[in-house]
Amino acid sequence: MDLTKEINKIKEDFLAEVNIVKTSKALADLEVKYLGRKGEMTRILRDLKNLAANEKQKIGSLANQVKNEILSEIKKVTAVVKGETIEEDVDISRPGHKIEVGHLHPSTQVQYELEEIFKSMGFMVLEGPEIESDYYNFESLNIPTYHPARDAQDTFYLEDGNVLRTHTSNMQVRTMQKYGAPVRAVFPGRVFRYEATDASHETTFYQLEGLMVGEDINIGNLVATMKEIFSGIFNKEVKVRLRPGYFPFVEPGFELDVECLVCGGKGCPVCKKTGWVEMIGCGMVHPEVLKFGKVDPKKYTGFAFGLGMTRLVMLKHEIDDIRLLLSGDLRFLKQF
Ligand code: PHE
């Protein structure tokens, strides 16, 4: 029999057989019979190499076409046998594919929660620039060029002399210059430091700064405000401690620590095995800083604080490695 006829016969036989197939087992047998290692089409395709060049091309293309027809027929019938709908037969009554909806990053969630608490206490929520002049990031905060406090906040310097802000304190003088006194505002945002990264250090993290300036503002107001935030954020009593802290832009200055909620105060990588996490730097705004803000230090006083928002997120959710927060890893993010 000539090969063309033989191929067409194979195709006919196949179509006749596939038409009466009822089970996936029978279909699988059929596939083996035609396309398996010793299958009929396989034999034809293998023998192509013995043909003369002009024959090879003609017969080869027919053989391949038939092989593909058999394959696609098997695919279609597979769907039928399994009780599935064939592609071209769209069932518009079936439920559609679920589209996954994203959600806010845990840091953003905490930021929004804090903003709500502060708004309820009459604070404005402002945003500041992440690329900042040396003046607002250091100079106007009583940190002149020669001051050793600059070493503690090494950062990324840009070629034009600006810096990536090391803290949200850059907004203190900006705010006083713009709004004068009295004023209440918080500034959440991203800050940058030159850090070797580890479980508790990142080059990029979030702070929330607060500033309250008015007549007769005192440390009592500061402590009361801090207490309010923590009970609002943790919904439970959290142990805190206040110790003296040095920041050139406040006097007196404090560090407020929170008992480590990840390990319950026993010691872990997050609290560097001390049981306490430094959460807030704060104090009464230094008279020099008020002056930079064009506020009269004889008439007004104020407090400022810088809250480590990233640390707060870690404590709230018991996250023991800061690097997870910027990893973009969905296995992590989907937990919140
Ligand atoms: N800016 C300080 C820091 O990043 C924190 C701070 C803010 C301290 C305001 C006192 C007052 O470490």
mmCIF file of C-alpha atoms and ligand atoms in Angstrom:
data_model
loop_
_atom_site.group_PDB
_atom_site.id
_atom_site.type_symbol
_atom_site.label_atom_id
_atom_site.label_comp_id
_atom_site.label_asym_id
_atom_site.label_seq_id
_atom_site.Cartn_x
_atom_site.Cartn_y
_atom_site.Cartn_z
ATOM 1 C CA MET A 1 0.000 0.000 0.000
ATOM 2 C CA ASP A 2 1.375 3.416 -0.733
ATOM 3 C CA LEU A 3 2.253 5.432 2.317
ATOM 4 C CA THR A 4 -0.205 8.246 1.793
ATOM 5 C CA LYS A 5 -3.052 5.774 1.670
ATOM 6 C CA GLU A 6 -1.732 3.955 4.675
ATOM 7 C CA ILE A 7 -1.600 7.138 6.727
ATOM 8 C CA ASN A 8 -5.119 8.101 5.729
ATOM 9 C CA LYS A 9 -6.313 4.624 6.646
ATOM 10 C CA ILE A 10 -4.708 4.922 10.070
ATOM 11 C CA LYS A 11 -6.480 8.200 10.592
ATOM 12 C CA GLU A 12 -9.838 6.726 9.580
ATOM 13 C CA ASP A 13 -9.380 3.757 11.869
ATOM 14 C CA PHE A 14 -8.448 6.017 14.724
ATOM 15 C CA LEU A 15 -11.473 8.273 14.270
ATOM 16 C CA ALA A 16 -13.788 5.277 14.133
ATOM 17 C CA GLU A 17 -12.317 3.885 17.335
ATOM 18 C CA VAL A 18 -12.144 7.130 19.263
ATOM 19 C CA ASN A 19 -15.792 7.754 18.511
ATOM 20 C CA ILE A 20 -16.911 4.832 20.593
ATOM 21 C CA VAL A 21 -14.494 5.300 23.489
ATOM 22 C CA LYS A 22 -16.300 5.601 26.833
ATOM 23 C CA THR A 23 -13.643 5.382 29.542
ATOM 24 C CA SER A 24 -10.306 7.028 30.179
ATOM 25 C CA LYS A 25 -8.720 3.567 30.311
ATOM 26 C CA ALA A 26 -9.935 2.783 26.774
ATOM 27 C CA LEU A 27 -8.717 6.185 25.639
ATOM 28 C CA ALA A 28 -5.288 5.596 27.124
ATOM 29 C CA ASP A 29 -5.077 2.242 25.326
ATOM 30 C CA LEU A 30 -5.995 3.956 22.101
ATOM 31 C CA GLU A 31 -3.269 6.525 22.568
ATOM 32 C CA VAL A 32 -0.737 3.745 23.067
ATOM 33 C CA LYS A 33 -2.016 1.923 19.991
ATOM 34 C CA TYR A 34 -1.451 4.926 17.729
ATOM 35 C CA LEU A 35 1.148 7.119 19.389
ATOM 36 C CA GLY A 36 2.913 4.795 21.823
ATOM 37 C CA ARG A 37 6.461 3.581 21.319
ATOM 38 C CA LYS A 38 5.270 0.777 19.055
ATOM 39 C CA GLY A 39 2.230 2.711 17.878
ATOM 40 C CA GLU A 40 1.113 2.863 14.277
ATOM 41 C CA MET A 41 1.836 6.537 13.727
ATOM 42 C CA THR A 42 5.108 6.232 15.557
ATOM 43 C CA ARG A 43 6.212 3.509 13.172
ATOM 44 C CA ILE A 44 5.376 5.648 10.145
ATOM 45 C CA LEU A 45 7.238 8.640 11.535
ATOM 46 C CA ARG A 46 10.267 6.517 12.370
ATOM 47 C CA ASP A 47 10.420 5.013 8.889
ATOM 48 C CA LEU A 48 10.384 8.440 7.239
ATOM 49 C CA LYS A 49 14.161 8.500 7.346
ATOM 50 C CA ASN A 50 14.371 5.689 4.795
ATOM 51 C CA LEU A 51 12.489 7.667 2.154
ATOM 52 C CA ALA A 52 13.948 9.642 -0.736
ATOM 53 C CA ALA A 53 14.263 13.360 -0.060
ATOM 54 C CA ASN A 54 11.240 14.525 -2.098
ATOM 55 C CA GLU A 55 9.022 11.763 -0.652
ATOM 56 C CA LYS A 56 10.255 12.481 2.822
ATOM 57 C CA GLN A 57 8.993 16.047 2.704
ATOM 58 C CA LYS A 58 5.556 15.204 1.300
ATOM 59 C CA ILE A 59 4.847 12.165 3.425
ATOM 60 C CA GLY A 60 6.491 13.721 6.462
ATOM 61 C CA SER A 61 4.231 16.717 6.513
ATOM 62 C CA LEU A 62 1.114 14.559 6.076
ATOM 63 C CA ALA A 63 2.256 12.193 8.828
ATOM 64 C CA ASN A 64 2.881 15.038 11.227
ATOM 65 C CA GLN A 65 -0.451 16.606 10.476
ATOM 66 C CA VAL A 66 -2.272 13.337 11.175
ATOM 67 C CA LYS A 67 -0.290 12.794 14.342
ATOM 68 C CA ASN A 68 -1.335 16.252 15.583
ATOM 69 C CA GLU A 69 -4.957 15.611 14.678
ATOM 70 C CA ILE A 70 -4.876 12.414 16.689
ATOM 71 C CA LEU A 71 -3.314 14.234 19.627
ATOM 72 C CA SER A 72 -5.844 17.037 19.705
ATOM 73 C CA GLU A 73 -8.708 14.561 19.291
ATOM 74 C CA ILE A 74 -7.421 12.581 22.257
ATOM 75 C CA LYS A 75 -7.219 15.775 24.288
ATOM 76 C CA LYS A 76 -10.800 16.711 23.461
ATOM 77 C CA VAL A 77 -12.138 13.274 24.212
ATOM 78 C CA THR A 78 -10.180 13.167 27.472
ATOM 79 C CA ALA A 79 -12.185 16.174 28.641
ATOM 80 C CA VAL A 80 -15.446 14.544 27.605
ATOM 81 C CA VAL A 81 -14.611 11.258 29.278
ATOM 82 C CA LYS A 82 -13.704 13.073 32.491
ATOM 83 C CA GLY A 83 -16.991 14.935 32.350
ATOM 84 C CA GLU A 84 -15.357 18.304 31.767
ATOM 85 C CA THR A 85 -16.637 20.926 29.398
ATOM 86 C CA ILE A 86 -14.733 21.185 26.173
ATOM 87 C CA GLU A 87 -13.007 24.484 25.646
ATOM 88 C CA GLU A 88 -15.030 25.781 22.769
ATOM 89 C CA ASP A 89 -18.173 24.967 24.677
ATOM 90 C CA VAL A 90 -18.206 27.733 27.301
ATOM 91 C CA ASP A 91 -20.538 27.245 30.221
ATOM 92 C CA ILE A 92 -21.432 30.748 31.304
ATOM 93 C CA SER A 93 -23.290 29.524 34.373
ATOM 94 C CA ARG A 94 -20.092 28.228 36.012
ATOM 95 C CA PRO A 95 -18.584 30.368 38.755
ATOM 96 C CA GLY A 96 -15.645 32.459 37.487
ATOM 97 C CA HIS A 97 -12.061 32.360 38.633
ATOM 98 C CA LYS A 98 -11.537 34.098 41.967
ATOM 99 C CA ILE A 99 -9.363 37.184 41.625
ATOM 100 C CA GLU A 100 -7.078 37.516 44.617
ATOM 101 C CA VAL A 101 -7.403 40.831 46.397
ATOM 102 C CA GLY A 102 -4.349 42.265 48.132
ATOM 103 C CA HIS A 103 -4.302 44.029 51.491
ATOM 104 C CA LEU A 104 -2.357 46.681 53.326
ATOM 105 C CA HIS A 105 1.163 45.892 54.470
ATOM 106 C CA PRO A 106 1.352 45.302 58.250
ATOM 107 C CA SER A 107 3.455 48.488 58.590
ATOM 108 C CA THR A 108 0.797 50.518 56.808
ATOM 109 C CA GLN A 109 -1.911 49.003 58.988
ATOM 110 C CA VAL A 110 -0.101 50.075 62.149
ATOM 111 C CA GLN A 111 0.593 53.508 60.684
ATOM 112 C CA TYR A 112 -3.094 54.052 59.941
ATOM 113 C CA GLU A 113 -4.067 52.868 63.422
ATOM 114 C CA LEU A 114 -1.629 55.325 64.993
ATOM 115 C CA GLU A 115 -2.864 58.138 62.782
ATOM 116 C CA GLU A 116 -6.422 57.533 63.967
ATOM 117 C CA ILE A 117 -5.387 57.643 67.619
ATOM 118 C CA PHE A 118 -3.486 60.891 67.116
ATOM 119 C CA LYS A 119 -6.232 62.498 65.080
ATOM 120 C CA SER A 120 -8.608 61.746 67.946
ATOM 121 C CA MET A 121 -6.252 63.727 70.183
ATOM 122 C CA GLY A 122 -6.255 66.732 67.851
ATOM 123 C CA PHE A 123 -2.992 66.120 65.978
ATOM 124 C CA MET A 124 -2.580 66.906 62.286
ATOM 125 C CA VAL A 125 -1.026 64.153 60.173
ATOM 126 C CA LEU A 126 1.700 65.540 57.908
ATOM 127 C CA GLU A 127 4.201 64.002 55.553
ATOM 128 C CA GLY A 128 7.732 65.205 54.981
ATOM 129 C CA PRO A 129 10.412 64.789 52.328
ATOM 130 C CA GLU A 130 12.581 61.657 52.351
ATOM 131 C CA ILE A 131 15.379 63.550 50.608
ATOM 132 C CA GLU A 132 16.220 66.285 53.066
ATOM 133 C CA SER A 133 18.658 69.146 53.432
ATOM 134 C CA ASP A 134 21.408 68.946 55.988
ATOM 135 C CA TYR A 135 19.727 71.955 57.602
ATOM 136 C CA TYR A 136 16.396 70.299 58.470
ATOM 137 C CA ASN A 137 17.826 66.852 59.174
ATOM 138 C CA PHE A 138 20.687 68.048 61.433
ATOM 139 C CA GLU A 139 21.562 71.729 61.654
ATOM 140 C CA SER A 140 18.199 73.116 62.801
ATOM 141 C CA LEU A 141 17.943 70.278 65.306
ATOM 142 C CA ASN A 142 20.911 71.586 67.168
ATOM 143 C CA ILE A 143 23.296 69.139 65.489
ATOM 144 C CA PRO A 144 25.985 71.242 63.825
ATOM 145 C CA THR A 145 28.487 69.692 61.404
ATOM 146 C CA TYR A 146 31.107 69.022 64.064
ATOM 147 C CA HIS A 147 28.662 67.386 66.494
ATOM 148 C CA PRO A 148 29.406 63.749 67.411
ATOM 149 C CA ALA A 149 25.658 62.982 67.371
ATOM 150 C CA ARG A 150 26.024 62.841 63.588
ATOM 151 C CA ASP A 151 28.006 59.620 63.936
ATOM 152 C CA ALA A 152 25.075 57.881 65.595
ATOM 153 C CA GLN A 153 22.924 58.634 62.570
ATOM 154 C CA ASP A 154 25.212 57.991 59.659
ATOM 155 C CA THR A 155 23.269 58.000 56.449
ATOM 156 C CA PHE A 156 23.366 58.189 52.686
ATOM 157 C CA TYR A 157 24.682 61.478 51.392
ATOM 158 C CA LEU A 158 23.635 62.628 47.955
ATOM 159 C CA GLU A 159 25.994 64.422 45.601
ATOM 160 C CA ASP A 160 24.064 67.682 45.898
ATOM 161 C CA GLY A 161 24.685 67.776 49.655
ATOM 162 C CA ASN A 162 21.237 66.538 50.656
ATOM 163 C CA VAL A 163 20.777 63.394 52.708
ATOM 164 C CA LEU A 164 18.243 60.605 52.926
ATOM 165 C CA ARG A 165 16.604 61.670 56.157
ATOM 166 C CA THR A 166 17.797 59.731 59.182
ATOM 167 C CA HIS A 167 14.679 60.461 61.205
ATOM 168 C CA THR A 168 11.273 62.034 60.933
ATOM 169 C CA SER A 169 12.544 64.797 63.243
ATOM 170 C CA ASN A 170 13.324 66.692 60.030
ATOM 171 C CA MET A 171 9.680 67.787 60.189
ATOM 172 C CA GLN A 172 9.915 69.526 63.572
ATOM 173 C CA VAL A 173 11.330 72.847 62.394
ATOM 174 C CA ARG A 174 9.530 72.672 59.052
ATOM 175 C CA THR A 175 6.221 72.404 60.923
ATOM 176 C CA MET A 176 6.915 75.214 63.374
ATOM 177 C CA GLN A 177 8.032 77.481 60.534
ATOM 178 C CA LYS A 178 4.884 76.740 58.599
ATOM 179 C CA TYR A 179 2.234 76.643 61.334
ATOM 180 C CA GLY A 180 3.801 78.569 64.224
ATOM 181 C CA ALA A 181 2.602 77.864 67.784
ATOM 182 C CA PRO A 182 0.504 76.367 69.221
ATOM 183 C CA VAL A 183 0.697 73.268 67.066
ATOM 184 C CA ARG A 184 0.088 69.525 67.312
ATOM 185 C CA ALA A 185 1.190 67.238 64.503
ATOM 186 C CA VAL A 186 2.490 63.766 63.785
ATOM 187 C CA PHE A 187 4.704 62.793 60.860
ATOM 188 C CA PRO A 188 4.796 59.152 59.873
ATOM 189 C CA GLY A 189 7.362 58.145 57.288
ATOM 190 C CA ARG A 190 10.287 56.275 55.925
ATOM 191 C CA VAL A 191 13.789 56.957 57.177
ATOM 192 C CA PHE A 192 17.247 55.712 56.224
ATOM 193 C CA ARG A 193 20.462 54.878 58.021
ATOM 194 C CA TYR A 194 23.800 53.457 57.074
ATOM 195 C CA GLU A 195 23.460 50.154 58.935
ATOM 196 C CA ALA A 196 24.823 46.660 58.761
ATOM 197 C CA THR A 197 21.604 44.681 58.484
ATOM 198 C CA ASP A 198 20.661 41.954 60.933
ATOM 199 C CA ALA A 199 17.520 40.710 62.673
ATOM 200 C CA SER A 200 16.925 44.105 64.281
ATOM 201 C CA HIS A 201 18.611 46.567 61.887
ATOM 202 C CA GLU A 202 17.647 47.693 58.426
ATOM 203 C CA THR A 203 18.869 50.557 56.261
ATOM 204 C CA THR A 204 15.256 51.544 55.645
ATOM 205 C CA PHE A 205 12.557 51.665 58.289
ATOM 206 C CA TYR A 206 9.577 53.661 59.500
ATOM 207 C CA GLN A 207 9.144 56.160 62.295
ATOM 208 C CA LEU A 208 6.295 58.276 63.519
ATOM 209 C CA GLU A 209 7.280 61.597 64.948
ATOM 210 C CA GLY A 210 5.099 63.769 67.111
ATOM 211 C CA LEU A 211 5.336 67.409 68.032
ATOM 212 C CA MET A 212 3.201 69.396 70.418
ATOM 213 C CA VAL A 213 4.029 73.016 71.119
ATOM 214 C CA GLY A 214 1.948 75.380 73.220
ATOM 215 C CA GLU A 215 1.826 77.337 76.433
ATOM 216 C CA ASP A 216 2.550 75.229 79.519
ATOM 217 C CA ILE A 217 3.237 71.977 77.727
ATOM 218 C CA ASN A 218 5.184 69.733 80.086
ATOM 219 C CA ILE A 219 6.597 66.248 80.603
ATOM 220 C CA GLY A 220 3.285 65.134 82.118
ATOM 221 C CA ASN A 221 1.601 65.789 78.761
ATOM 222 C CA LEU A 222 4.307 63.818 77.021
ATOM 223 C CA VAL A 223 3.975 60.752 79.262
ATOM 224 C CA ALA A 224 0.180 60.830 79.106
ATOM 225 C CA THR A 225 0.299 60.915 75.318
ATOM 226 C CA MET A 226 2.701 57.968 75.165
ATOM 227 C CA LYS A 227 0.492 55.912 77.479
ATOM 228 C CA GLU A 228 -2.509 56.632 75.331
ATOM 229 C CA ILE A 229 -0.781 55.341 72.219
ATOM 230 C CA PHE A 230 0.363 52.084 73.721
ATOM 231 C CA SER A 231 -2.952 51.131 75.198
ATOM 232 C CA GLY A 232 -4.538 52.016 71.847
ATOM 233 C CA ILE A 233 -2.153 49.941 69.791
ATOM 234 C CA PHE A 234 -1.714 46.850 71.929
ATOM 235 C CA ASN A 235 -5.171 46.778 73.487
ATOM 236 C CA LYS A 236 -3.578 45.631 76.698
ATOM 237 C CA GLU A 237 -1.380 46.828 79.504
ATOM 238 C CA VAL A 238 2.228 46.999 78.319
ATOM 239 C CA LYS A 239 5.189 47.524 80.632
ATOM 240 C CA VAL A 240 7.237 50.590 79.771
ATOM 241 C CA ARG A 241 10.243 52.262 81.330
ATOM 242 C CA LEU A 242 11.591 55.759 80.928
ATOM 243 C CA ARG A 243 15.291 56.424 81.162
ATOM 244 C CA PRO A 244 17.409 59.465 80.446
ATOM 245 C CA GLY A 245 18.427 59.686 76.803
ATOM 246 C CA TYR A 246 20.491 62.153 74.878
ATOM 247 C CA PHE A 247 19.287 63.870 71.742
ATOM 248 C CA PRO A 248 20.678 67.354 70.984
ATOM 249 C CA PHE A 249 17.222 68.648 70.030
ATOM 250 C CA VAL A 250 15.462 67.921 73.323
ATOM 251 C CA GLU A 251 16.181 68.897 76.909
ATOM 252 C CA PRO A 252 15.577 66.940 79.018
ATOM 253 C CA GLY A 253 15.610 63.857 76.764
ATOM 254 C CA PHE A 254 14.369 60.329 77.414
ATOM 255 C CA GLU A 255 14.290 56.891 75.952
ATOM 256 C CA LEU A 256 11.084 55.018 76.411
ATOM 257 C CA ASP A 257 11.453 51.247 76.315
ATOM 258 C CA VAL A 258 8.702 48.677 76.030
ATOM 259 C CA GLU A 259 8.967 45.220 77.487
ATOM 260 C CA CYS A 260 9.722 42.850 74.613
ATOM 261 C CA LEU A 261 6.466 41.211 73.629
ATOM 262 C CA VAL A 262 8.157 38.754 71.281
ATOM 263 C CA CYS A 263 9.894 36.917 74.140
ATOM 264 C CA GLY A 264 7.918 38.329 77.072
ATOM 265 C CA GLY A 265 11.056 39.966 78.485
ATOM 266 C CA LYS A 266 13.165 36.806 78.555
ATOM 267 C CA GLY A 267 15.587 37.943 75.858
ATOM 268 C CA CYS A 268 15.608 37.274 72.100
ATOM 269 C CA PRO A 269 17.188 38.660 68.897
ATOM 270 C CA VAL A 270 14.620 41.454 68.666
ATOM 271 C CA CYS A 271 15.449 42.890 72.097
ATOM 272 C CA LYS A 272 19.127 41.979 71.754
ATOM 273 C CA LYS A 273 18.668 39.669 74.733
ATOM 274 C CA THR A 274 17.842 42.541 77.115
ATOM 275 C CA GLY A 275 14.098 41.964 77.465
ATOM 276 C CA TRP A 276 13.398 45.591 76.518
ATOM 277 C CA VAL A 277 12.939 47.250 73.153
ATOM 278 C CA GLU A 278 13.850 50.881 72.609
ATOM 279 C CA MET A 279 10.711 52.247 71.128
ATOM 280 C CA ILE A 280 10.623 56.003 71.497
ATOM 281 C CA GLY A 281 13.124 58.802 71.810
ATOM 282 C CA CYS A 282 11.478 61.827 73.314
ATOM 283 C CA GLY A 283 11.814 64.939 75.396
ATOM 284 C CA MET A 284 11.036 68.607 75.713
ATOM 285 C CA VAL A 285 11.865 70.571 72.561
ATOM 286 C CA HIS A 286 15.186 72.375 73.023
ATOM 287 C CA PRO A 287 14.845 76.185 73.137
ATOM 288 C CA GLU A 288 17.358 76.458 70.279
ATOM 289 C CA VAL A 289 15.129 74.295 68.112
ATOM 290 C CA LEU A 290 12.088 76.437 68.961
ATOM 291 C CA LYS A 291 14.113 79.432 67.835
ATOM 292 C CA PHE A 292 14.988 77.751 64.540
ATOM 293 C CA GLY A 293 11.230 77.236 64.158
ATOM 294 C CA LYS A 294 10.585 80.956 64.830
ATOM 295 C CA VAL A 295 8.746 80.092 68.033
ATOM 296 C CA ASP A 296 9.427 82.177 71.133
ATOM 297 C CA PRO A 297 10.946 79.878 73.799
ATOM 298 C CA LYS A 298 9.953 82.338 76.543
ATOM 299 C CA LYS A 299 6.305 81.969 75.699
ATOM 300 C CA TYR A 300 6.080 78.399 74.453
ATOM 301 C CA THR A 301 7.308 74.954 75.392
ATOM 302 C CA GLY A 302 6.740 71.675 73.654
ATOM 303 C CA PHE A 303 7.462 67.989 73.541
ATOM 304 C CA ALA A 304 8.627 65.841 70.673
ATOM 305 C CA PHE A 305 8.929 62.128 70.259
ATOM 306 C CA GLY A 306 10.123 59.755 67.585
ATOM 307 C CA LEU A 307 8.436 56.383 67.653
ATOM 308 C CA GLY A 308 10.052 53.410 65.939
ATOM 309 C CA MET A 309 7.053 52.331 63.928
ATOM 310 C CA THR A 310 8.818 49.342 62.398
ATOM 311 C CA ARG A 311 9.723 48.079 65.860
ATOM 312 C CA LEU A 312 6.175 48.578 66.973
ATOM 313 C CA VAL A 313 4.940 46.415 64.101
ATOM 314 C CA MET A 314 7.442 43.731 65.088
ATOM 315 C CA LEU A 315 6.319 43.760 68.700
ATOM 316 C CA LYS A 316 2.657 43.825 67.867
ATOM 317 C CA HIS A 317 2.886 40.829 65.543
ATOM 318 C CA GLU A 318 5.779 39.075 67.280
ATOM 319 C CA ILE A 319 7.974 39.235 64.188
ATOM 320 C CA ASP A 320 11.524 38.286 65.072
ATOM 321 C CA ASP A 321 13.368 39.498 61.964
ATOM 322 C CA ILE A 322 13.038 43.052 60.651
ATOM 323 C CA ARG A 323 14.194 41.995 57.181
ATOM 324 C CA LEU A 324 10.937 40.127 56.591
ATOM 325 C CA LEU A 325 9.050 43.410 56.464
ATOM 326 C CA LEU A 326 10.754 44.621 53.298
ATOM 327 C CA SER A 327 11.176 41.180 51.760
ATOM 328 C CA GLY A 328 7.974 41.331 49.729
ATOM 329 C CA ASP A 329 7.554 37.639 50.505
ATOM 330 C CA LEU A 330 3.864 36.826 50.130
ATOM 331 C CA ARG A 331 4.124 33.790 52.405
ATOM 332 C CA PHE A 332 4.992 36.284 55.128
ATOM 333 C CA LEU A 333 2.671 39.120 54.145
ATOM 334 C CA LYS A 334 -0.413 36.959 53.765
ATOM 335 C CA GLN A 335 -0.373 36.261 57.499
ATOM 336 C CA PHE A 336 -1.553 39.749 58.369
HETATM 337 N N1 PHE B 1 14.899 61.379 66.062
HETATM 338 C C1 PHE B 1 15.296 60.520 67.138
HETATM 339 C C2 PHE B 1 15.816 59.203 66.566
HETATM 340 O O1 PHE B 1 15.540 58.905 65.429
HETATM 341 C C3 PHE B 1 14.158 60.239 68.078
HETATM 342 C C4 PHE B 1 13.618 61.453 68.777
HETATM 343 C C5 PHE B 1 12.594 62.212 68.248
HETATM 344 C C6 PHE B 1 14.154 61.822 70.002
HETATM 345 C C7 PHE B 1 12.110 63.301 68.924
HETATM 346 C C8 PHE B 1 13.652 62.901 70.701
HETATM 347 C C9 PHE B 1 12.624 63.637 70.148
HETATM 348 O O2 PHE B 1 16.495 58.458 67.210
#
